Amino acid sequence: MTIFRGMLFVFFALMLVGCSSSSIDARKSKVGSNSSTPVLQLTDKDVFGNEATLNVSEEDIQNALEGERFSVPLHSAVILVQSGNQAPDVAMQQELSKYYTVSTFSGFTDKKKTSTCNKDGVDAENMNYMQALRYIAAKGKQKAILVYWGRLEAGKYDPVKKEVLWSEYKNEKMTGTGVVLRYLLRFALVDVATGEWATYSPTNYEYSEPLPRTGTGTGTGTGDITEQQIMQLRKKTYERAVADFVNRYK
């Protein structure tokens, strides 16, 4: 029995050593990768942490209004992330690079949670996505992190409701006339030093050129939205969005 108790003591002592505080550089080598874990779109909680779900008081709002103006001076070093993409679209990188020094990072999040030990020896979840990315940015001396989500939509004019009805475009064929495209963007800007963030959606650009006809005769035929049209739409949208971003935060 004495030998058994001694073995238990050694086991728990080793566990406590594993939970002892150390630098993140020392701890990160102990965490293995899991290539089978699926990659997912970033959620608001990934980017904003618990702030997106906390109760907000009037005092919190007033304190936020009184805070310093968020700014990203021209030529600052920034990290650009496109949610759901290994790397941001080249057109977006090129447009933002006209004003800032741009680095990129994966827009996938690993939902598999592993346990680590905090300074009190209690299990705790690993850092969330934005905490980890802020640490990476701090190491690289980047000023801010810009995350964006994009959604391609197709719309068709409804003569009864007298408005354009929009839905997510998923490479389906579009029939008839009056079909337009738009690429909706949503941005989240995070300050590396403080963790303060801002989010907004710029005015979108609509592509309304007639779709090509694959039918014959004088009928409307069936229109296929081409990759060239989509690329042109995204390029125009990125140009306007970046110009708006620079005007807001320079």
mmCIF file of C-alpha atoms in Angstrom:
data_model
loop_
_atom_site.group_PDB
_atom_site.id
_atom_site.type_symbol
_atom_site.label_atom_id
_atom_site.label_comp_id
_atom_site.label_asym_id
_atom_site.label_seq_id
_atom_site.Cartn_x
_atom_site.Cartn_y
_atom_site.Cartn_z
ATOM 1 C CA MET A 1 0.000 0.000 0.000
ATOM 2 C CA THR A 2 2.904 2.331 0.839
ATOM 3 C CA ILE A 3 4.446 1.704 -2.591
ATOM 4 C CA PHE A 4 1.102 2.425 -4.306
ATOM 5 C CA ARG A 5 0.707 5.707 -2.429
ATOM 6 C CA GLY A 6 4.230 6.658 -3.386
ATOM 7 C CA MET A 7 3.488 6.044 -7.070
ATOM 8 C CA LEU A 8 0.376 8.219 -6.841
ATOM 9 C CA PHE A 9 2.400 11.012 -5.250
ATOM 10 C CA VAL A 10 4.948 10.905 -8.080
ATOM 11 C CA PHE A 11 2.180 10.902 -10.691
ATOM 12 C CA PHE A 12 0.448 13.991 -9.266
ATOM 13 C CA ALA A 13 3.773 15.737 -8.795
ATOM 14 C CA LEU A 14 4.518 15.248 -12.479
ATOM 15 C CA MET A 15 1.059 16.579 -13.375
ATOM 16 C CA LEU A 16 1.697 19.718 -11.345
ATOM 17 C CA VAL A 17 5.024 20.235 -13.064
ATOM 18 C CA GLY A 18 3.232 20.008 -16.402
ATOM 19 C CA CYS A 19 0.816 22.689 -15.212
ATOM 20 C CA SER A 20 3.491 25.061 -13.974
ATOM 21 C CA SER A 21 3.581 28.509 -15.544
ATOM 22 C CA SER A 22 5.985 29.041 -18.445
ATOM 23 C CA SER A 23 6.297 31.288 -21.461
ATOM 24 C CA ILE A 24 4.042 30.670 -24.419
ATOM 25 C CA ASP A 25 7.095 29.854 -26.537
ATOM 26 C CA ALA A 26 7.892 27.014 -24.142
ATOM 27 C CA ARG A 27 4.317 25.748 -23.962
ATOM 28 C CA LYS A 28 3.518 25.786 -27.662
ATOM 29 C CA SER A 29 6.000 23.004 -28.455
ATOM 30 C CA LYS A 30 3.985 20.663 -26.239
ATOM 31 C CA VAL A 31 0.781 21.027 -28.250
ATOM 32 C CA GLY A 32 0.556 18.632 -31.169
ATOM 33 C CA SER A 33 -1.314 19.316 -34.397
ATOM 34 C CA ASN A 34 -4.373 17.408 -35.556
ATOM 35 C CA SER A 35 -4.573 17.260 -39.345
ATOM 36 C CA SER A 36 -7.953 15.483 -39.250
ATOM 37 C CA THR A 37 -9.708 18.409 -37.586
ATOM 38 C CA PRO A 38 -12.132 20.107 -40.018
ATOM 39 C CA VAL A 39 -11.625 23.756 -40.920
ATOM 40 C CA LEU A 40 -14.500 26.168 -40.494
ATOM 41 C CA GLN A 41 -15.606 29.739 -41.137
ATOM 42 C CA LEU A 42 -14.686 32.202 -38.414
ATOM 43 C CA THR A 43 -17.513 33.113 -36.056
ATOM 44 C CA ASP A 44 -18.031 36.392 -34.219
ATOM 45 C CA LYS A 45 -16.864 34.713 -31.008
ATOM 46 C CA ASP A 46 -13.605 33.660 -32.679
ATOM 47 C CA VAL A 47 -12.867 37.274 -33.541
ATOM 48 C CA PHE A 48 -14.484 39.255 -30.719
ATOM 49 C CA GLY A 49 -14.271 36.727 -27.882
ATOM 50 C CA ASN A 50 -16.976 36.800 -25.230
ATOM 51 C CA GLU A 51 -17.662 40.492 -25.840
ATOM 52 C CA ALA A 52 -20.156 39.509 -28.529
ATOM 53 C CA THR A 53 -22.370 37.739 -25.966
ATOM 54 C CA LEU A 54 -21.816 39.695 -22.724
ATOM 55 C CA ASN A 55 -24.508 41.879 -21.209
ATOM 56 C CA VAL A 56 -23.779 45.501 -22.129
ATOM 57 C CA SER A 57 -24.730 48.365 -19.832
ATOM 58 C CA GLU A 58 -25.311 51.999 -20.730
ATOM 59 C CA GLU A 59 -22.070 52.806 -18.918
ATOM 60 C CA ASP A 60 -20.195 50.374 -21.180
ATOM 61 C CA ILE A 61 -21.555 52.145 -24.241
ATOM 62 C CA GLN A 62 -20.611 55.580 -22.931
ATOM 63 C CA ASN A 63 -17.102 54.376 -22.049
ATOM 64 C CA ALA A 64 -16.724 53.038 -25.582
ATOM 65 C CA LEU A 65 -17.809 56.379 -27.035
ATOM 66 C CA GLU A 66 -15.285 58.225 -24.891
ATOM 67 C CA GLY A 67 -12.406 55.974 -25.929
ATOM 68 C CA GLU A 68 -9.668 57.061 -28.296
ATOM 69 C CA ARG A 69 -10.420 57.054 -32.017
ATOM 70 C CA PHE A 70 -9.392 53.802 -33.672
ATOM 71 C CA SER A 71 -6.734 54.513 -36.289
ATOM 72 C CA VAL A 72 -4.432 52.592 -38.604
ATOM 73 C CA PRO A 73 -1.911 55.078 -40.053
ATOM 74 C CA LEU A 74 -0.960 54.679 -43.705
ATOM 75 C CA HIS A 75 1.924 52.262 -44.346
ATOM 76 C CA SER A 76 1.290 50.450 -41.044
ATOM 77 C CA ALA A 77 1.997 46.731 -40.928
ATOM 78 C CA VAL A 78 -1.282 44.764 -40.774
ATOM 79 C CA ILE A 79 -2.477 41.172 -40.969
ATOM 80 C CA LEU A 80 -5.243 40.443 -43.498
ATOM 81 C CA VAL A 81 -7.586 37.463 -43.024
ATOM 82 C CA GLN A 82 -10.460 36.243 -45.214
ATOM 83 C CA SER A 83 -12.829 33.996 -43.292
ATOM 84 C CA GLY A 84 -13.081 30.505 -44.756
ATOM 85 C CA ASN A 85 -10.017 30.902 -47.009
ATOM 86 C CA GLN A 86 -6.465 29.714 -46.540
ATOM 87 C CA ALA A 87 -5.342 33.084 -47.920
ATOM 88 C CA PRO A 88 -7.262 36.257 -48.831
ATOM 89 C CA ASP A 89 -8.211 36.930 -52.458
ATOM 90 C CA VAL A 90 -5.256 38.266 -54.446
ATOM 91 C CA ALA A 91 -7.303 41.268 -55.581
ATOM 92 C CA MET A 92 -7.940 42.241 -51.963
ATOM 93 C CA GLN A 93 -4.280 41.804 -51.036
ATOM 94 C CA GLN A 94 -3.196 43.970 -53.959
ATOM 95 C CA GLU A 95 -5.682 46.718 -53.167
ATOM 96 C CA LEU A 96 -4.826 46.899 -49.456
ATOM 97 C CA SER A 97 -1.087 46.766 -50.224
ATOM 98 C CA LYS A 98 -1.387 50.166 -51.917
ATOM 99 C CA TYR A 99 -1.784 51.705 -48.448
ATOM 100 C CA TYR A 100 -0.355 49.240 -45.897
ATOM 101 C CA THR A 101 2.317 46.593 -45.448
ATOM 102 C CA VAL A 102 0.213 43.446 -45.646
ATOM 103 C CA SER A 103 0.800 39.981 -44.211
ATOM 104 C CA THR A 104 -1.794 37.225 -44.492
ATOM 105 C CA PHE A 105 -3.066 34.486 -42.223
ATOM 106 C CA SER A 106 -5.434 31.543 -42.526
ATOM 107 C CA GLY A 107 -9.158 32.246 -42.202
ATOM 108 C CA PHE A 108 -9.941 28.782 -40.872
ATOM 109 C CA THR A 109 -10.640 28.069 -37.226
ATOM 110 C CA ASP A 110 -10.025 24.805 -35.420
ATOM 111 C CA LYS A 111 -13.066 23.977 -33.310
ATOM 112 C CA LYS A 112 -11.322 21.100 -31.540
ATOM 113 C CA LYS A 113 -10.661 22.228 -27.964
ATOM 114 C CA THR A 114 -7.735 20.913 -25.974
ATOM 115 C CA SER A 115 -6.991 21.441 -22.324
ATOM 116 C CA THR A 116 -4.031 23.218 -20.814
ATOM 117 C CA CYS A 117 -3.255 24.170 -17.228
ATOM 118 C CA ASN A 118 -3.388 27.674 -15.864
ATOM 119 C CA LYS A 119 -1.148 29.016 -13.111
ATOM 120 C CA ASP A 120 -3.421 27.522 -10.447
ATOM 121 C CA GLY A 121 -3.176 24.040 -11.933
ATOM 122 C CA VAL A 122 -6.771 24.071 -13.184
ATOM 123 C CA ASP A 123 -7.712 22.926 -16.668
ATOM 124 C CA ALA A 124 -8.576 25.771 -19.030
ATOM 125 C CA GLU A 125 -9.356 26.113 -22.728
ATOM 126 C CA ASN A 126 -6.608 27.188 -25.089
ATOM 127 C CA MET A 127 -6.480 30.764 -26.325
ATOM 128 C CA ASN A 128 -9.195 31.634 -28.799
ATOM 129 C CA TYR A 129 -8.410 32.411 -32.422
ATOM 130 C CA MET A 130 -7.980 36.166 -31.983
ATOM 131 C CA GLN A 131 -5.785 35.873 -28.904
ATOM 132 C CA ALA A 132 -3.452 33.595 -30.802
ATOM 133 C CA LEU A 133 -3.476 35.861 -33.846
ATOM 134 C CA ARG A 134 -2.764 38.952 -31.731
ATOM 135 C CA TYR A 135 0.220 37.140 -30.256
ATOM 136 C CA ILE A 136 1.490 36.304 -33.750
ATOM 137 C CA ALA A 137 0.962 39.920 -34.829
ATOM 138 C CA ALA A 138 2.770 41.202 -31.730
ATOM 139 C CA LYS A 139 5.730 38.999 -32.593
ATOM 140 C CA GLY A 140 5.719 40.432 -36.117
ATOM 141 C CA LYS A 141 5.242 44.037 -34.886
ATOM 142 C CA GLN A 142 1.967 44.421 -36.793
ATOM 143 C CA LYS A 143 -0.359 47.265 -35.836
ATOM 144 C CA ALA A 144 -3.774 45.760 -36.578
ATOM 145 C CA ILE A 145 -5.648 42.698 -37.830
ATOM 146 C CA LEU A 146 -8.293 43.055 -40.544
ATOM 147 C CA VAL A 147 -10.717 40.145 -40.893
ATOM 148 C CA TYR A 148 -13.388 40.100 -43.580
ATOM 149 C CA TRP A 149 -16.313 37.904 -44.592
ATOM 150 C CA GLY A 150 -17.648 37.848 -48.159
ATOM 151 C CA ARG A 151 -20.976 36.629 -49.534
ATOM 152 C CA LEU A 152 -21.819 36.526 -53.248
ATOM 153 C CA GLU A 153 -25.515 37.120 -53.948
ATOM 154 C CA ALA A 154 -27.698 37.129 -57.045
ATOM 155 C CA GLY A 155 -30.827 39.236 -57.288
ATOM 156 C CA LYS A 156 -33.761 39.351 -59.653
ATOM 157 C CA TYR A 157 -36.375 42.068 -59.954
ATOM 158 C CA ASP A 158 -39.831 41.015 -58.776
ATOM 159 C CA PRO A 159 -42.456 43.053 -60.723
ATOM 160 C CA VAL A 160 -45.152 42.242 -58.148
ATOM 161 C CA LYS A 161 -43.203 43.410 -55.098
ATOM 162 C CA LYS A 162 -41.388 45.992 -57.231
ATOM 163 C CA GLU A 163 -38.032 45.225 -55.639
ATOM 164 C CA VAL A 164 -34.962 43.085 -56.200
ATOM 165 C CA LEU A 165 -35.049 39.799 -54.299
ATOM 166 C CA TRP A 166 -31.601 38.606 -53.193
ATOM 167 C CA SER A 167 -30.285 35.160 -52.305
ATOM 168 C CA GLU A 168 -26.848 33.589 -51.926
ATOM 169 C CA TYR A 169 -25.412 32.589 -55.304
ATOM 170 C CA LYS A 170 -24.230 28.958 -55.469
ATOM 171 C CA ASN A 171 -23.190 28.583 -59.120
ATOM 172 C CA GLU A 172 -26.722 27.850 -60.287
ATOM 173 C CA LYS A 173 -28.055 28.877 -63.699
ATOM 174 C CA MET A 174 -29.938 32.181 -63.737
ATOM 175 C CA THR A 175 -32.870 32.414 -66.161
ATOM 176 C CA GLY A 176 -34.649 35.423 -67.582
ATOM 177 C CA THR A 177 -33.588 39.042 -67.536
ATOM 178 C CA GLY A 178 -32.953 41.581 -64.821
ATOM 179 C CA VAL A 179 -30.433 39.457 -62.916
ATOM 180 C CA VAL A 180 -27.834 41.405 -60.901
ATOM 181 C CA LEU A 181 -24.945 40.394 -58.669
ATOM 182 C CA ARG A 182 -23.484 41.850 -55.511
ATOM 183 C CA TYR A 183 -20.644 40.857 -53.185
ATOM 184 C CA LEU A 184 -21.409 41.752 -49.581
ATOM 185 C CA LEU A 185 -18.474 42.413 -47.252
ATOM 186 C CA ARG A 186 -18.260 42.655 -43.488
ATOM 187 C CA PHE A 187 -15.089 43.763 -41.733
ATOM 188 C CA ALA A 188 -13.698 43.381 -38.239
ATOM 189 C CA LEU A 189 -10.682 45.485 -37.289
ATOM 190 C CA VAL A 190 -8.718 44.517 -34.172
ATOM 191 C CA ASP A 191 -5.976 46.553 -32.523
ATOM 192 C CA VAL A 192 -3.081 44.236 -31.679
ATOM 193 C CA ALA A 193 -1.881 46.160 -28.621
ATOM 194 C CA THR A 194 -5.204 46.623 -26.836
ATOM 195 C CA GLY A 195 -7.611 44.065 -28.312
ATOM 196 C CA GLU A 196 -10.079 46.868 -29.040
ATOM 197 C CA TRP A 197 -12.124 46.235 -32.156
ATOM 198 C CA ALA A 198 -14.485 47.851 -34.613
ATOM 199 C CA THR A 199 -16.762 46.283 -37.207
ATOM 200 C CA TYR A 200 -18.702 47.630 -40.176
ATOM 201 C CA SER A 201 -20.063 46.755 -43.619
ATOM 202 C CA PRO A 202 -19.130 49.072 -46.496
ATOM 203 C CA THR A 203 -21.574 50.053 -49.226
ATOM 204 C CA ASN A 204 -21.744 47.216 -51.732
ATOM 205 C CA TYR A 205 -21.218 47.382 -55.485
ATOM 206 C CA GLU A 206 -23.792 45.774 -57.818
ATOM 207 C CA TYR A 207 -22.937 44.214 -61.162
ATOM 208 C CA SER A 208 -25.916 44.658 -63.464
ATOM 209 C CA GLU A 209 -24.614 43.920 -66.961
ATOM 210 C CA PRO A 210 -26.819 41.512 -68.969
ATOM 211 C CA LEU A 211 -25.969 37.853 -68.529
ATOM 212 C CA PRO A 212 -24.764 35.945 -71.627
ATOM 213 C CA ARG A 213 -27.380 33.865 -73.436
ATOM 214 C CA THR A 214 -26.924 30.168 -74.047
ATOM 215 C CA GLY A 215 -30.287 29.734 -75.763
ATOM 216 C CA THR A 216 -31.105 30.427 -79.415
ATOM 217 C CA GLY A 217 -33.555 32.706 -81.159
ATOM 218 C CA THR A 218 -34.966 35.888 -79.703
ATOM 219 C CA GLY A 219 -35.991 34.506 -76.310
ATOM 220 C CA THR A 220 -34.231 35.374 -73.090
ATOM 221 C CA GLY A 221 -32.469 32.019 -72.948
ATOM 222 C CA THR A 222 -30.583 30.796 -69.880
ATOM 223 C CA GLY A 223 -27.816 32.955 -68.490
ATOM 224 C CA ASP A 224 -24.659 31.586 -66.919
ATOM 225 C CA ILE A 225 -22.807 33.908 -64.597
ATOM 226 C CA THR A 226 -19.190 33.746 -65.681
ATOM 227 C CA GLU A 227 -16.085 33.660 -63.522
ATOM 228 C CA GLN A 228 -14.950 36.844 -65.243
ATOM 229 C CA GLN A 229 -18.091 38.659 -64.075
ATOM 230 C CA ILE A 230 -17.568 37.454 -60.513
ATOM 231 C CA MET A 231 -13.898 38.503 -60.524
ATOM 232 C CA GLN A 232 -14.798 41.932 -61.885
ATOM 233 C CA LEU A 233 -17.480 42.327 -59.213
ATOM 234 C CA ARG A 234 -15.081 41.403 -56.418
ATOM 235 C CA LYS A 235 -12.364 43.700 -57.752
ATOM 236 C CA LYS A 236 -14.751 46.678 -57.866
ATOM 237 C CA THR A 237 -16.059 45.841 -54.413
ATOM 238 C CA TYR A 238 -12.549 45.581 -52.954
ATOM 239 C CA GLU A 239 -11.527 48.908 -54.501
ATOM 240 C CA ARG A 240 -14.465 50.704 -52.922
ATOM 241 C CA ALA A 241 -14.170 48.889 -49.596
ATOM 242 C CA VAL A 242 -10.445 49.609 -49.170
ATOM 243 C CA ALA A 243 -10.907 53.257 -50.142
ATOM 244 C CA ASP A 244 -13.629 53.502 -47.502
ATOM 245 C CA PHE A 245 -11.424 51.743 -44.930
ATOM 246 C CA VAL A 246 -8.491 54.091 -45.518
ATOM 247 C CA ASN A 247 -10.759 57.137 -45.265
ATOM 248 C CA ARG A 248 -12.180 55.887 -41.951
ATOM 249 C CA TYR A 249 -9.033 54.812 -40.152
ATOM 250 C CA LYS A 250 -6.005 56.672 -41.531
#
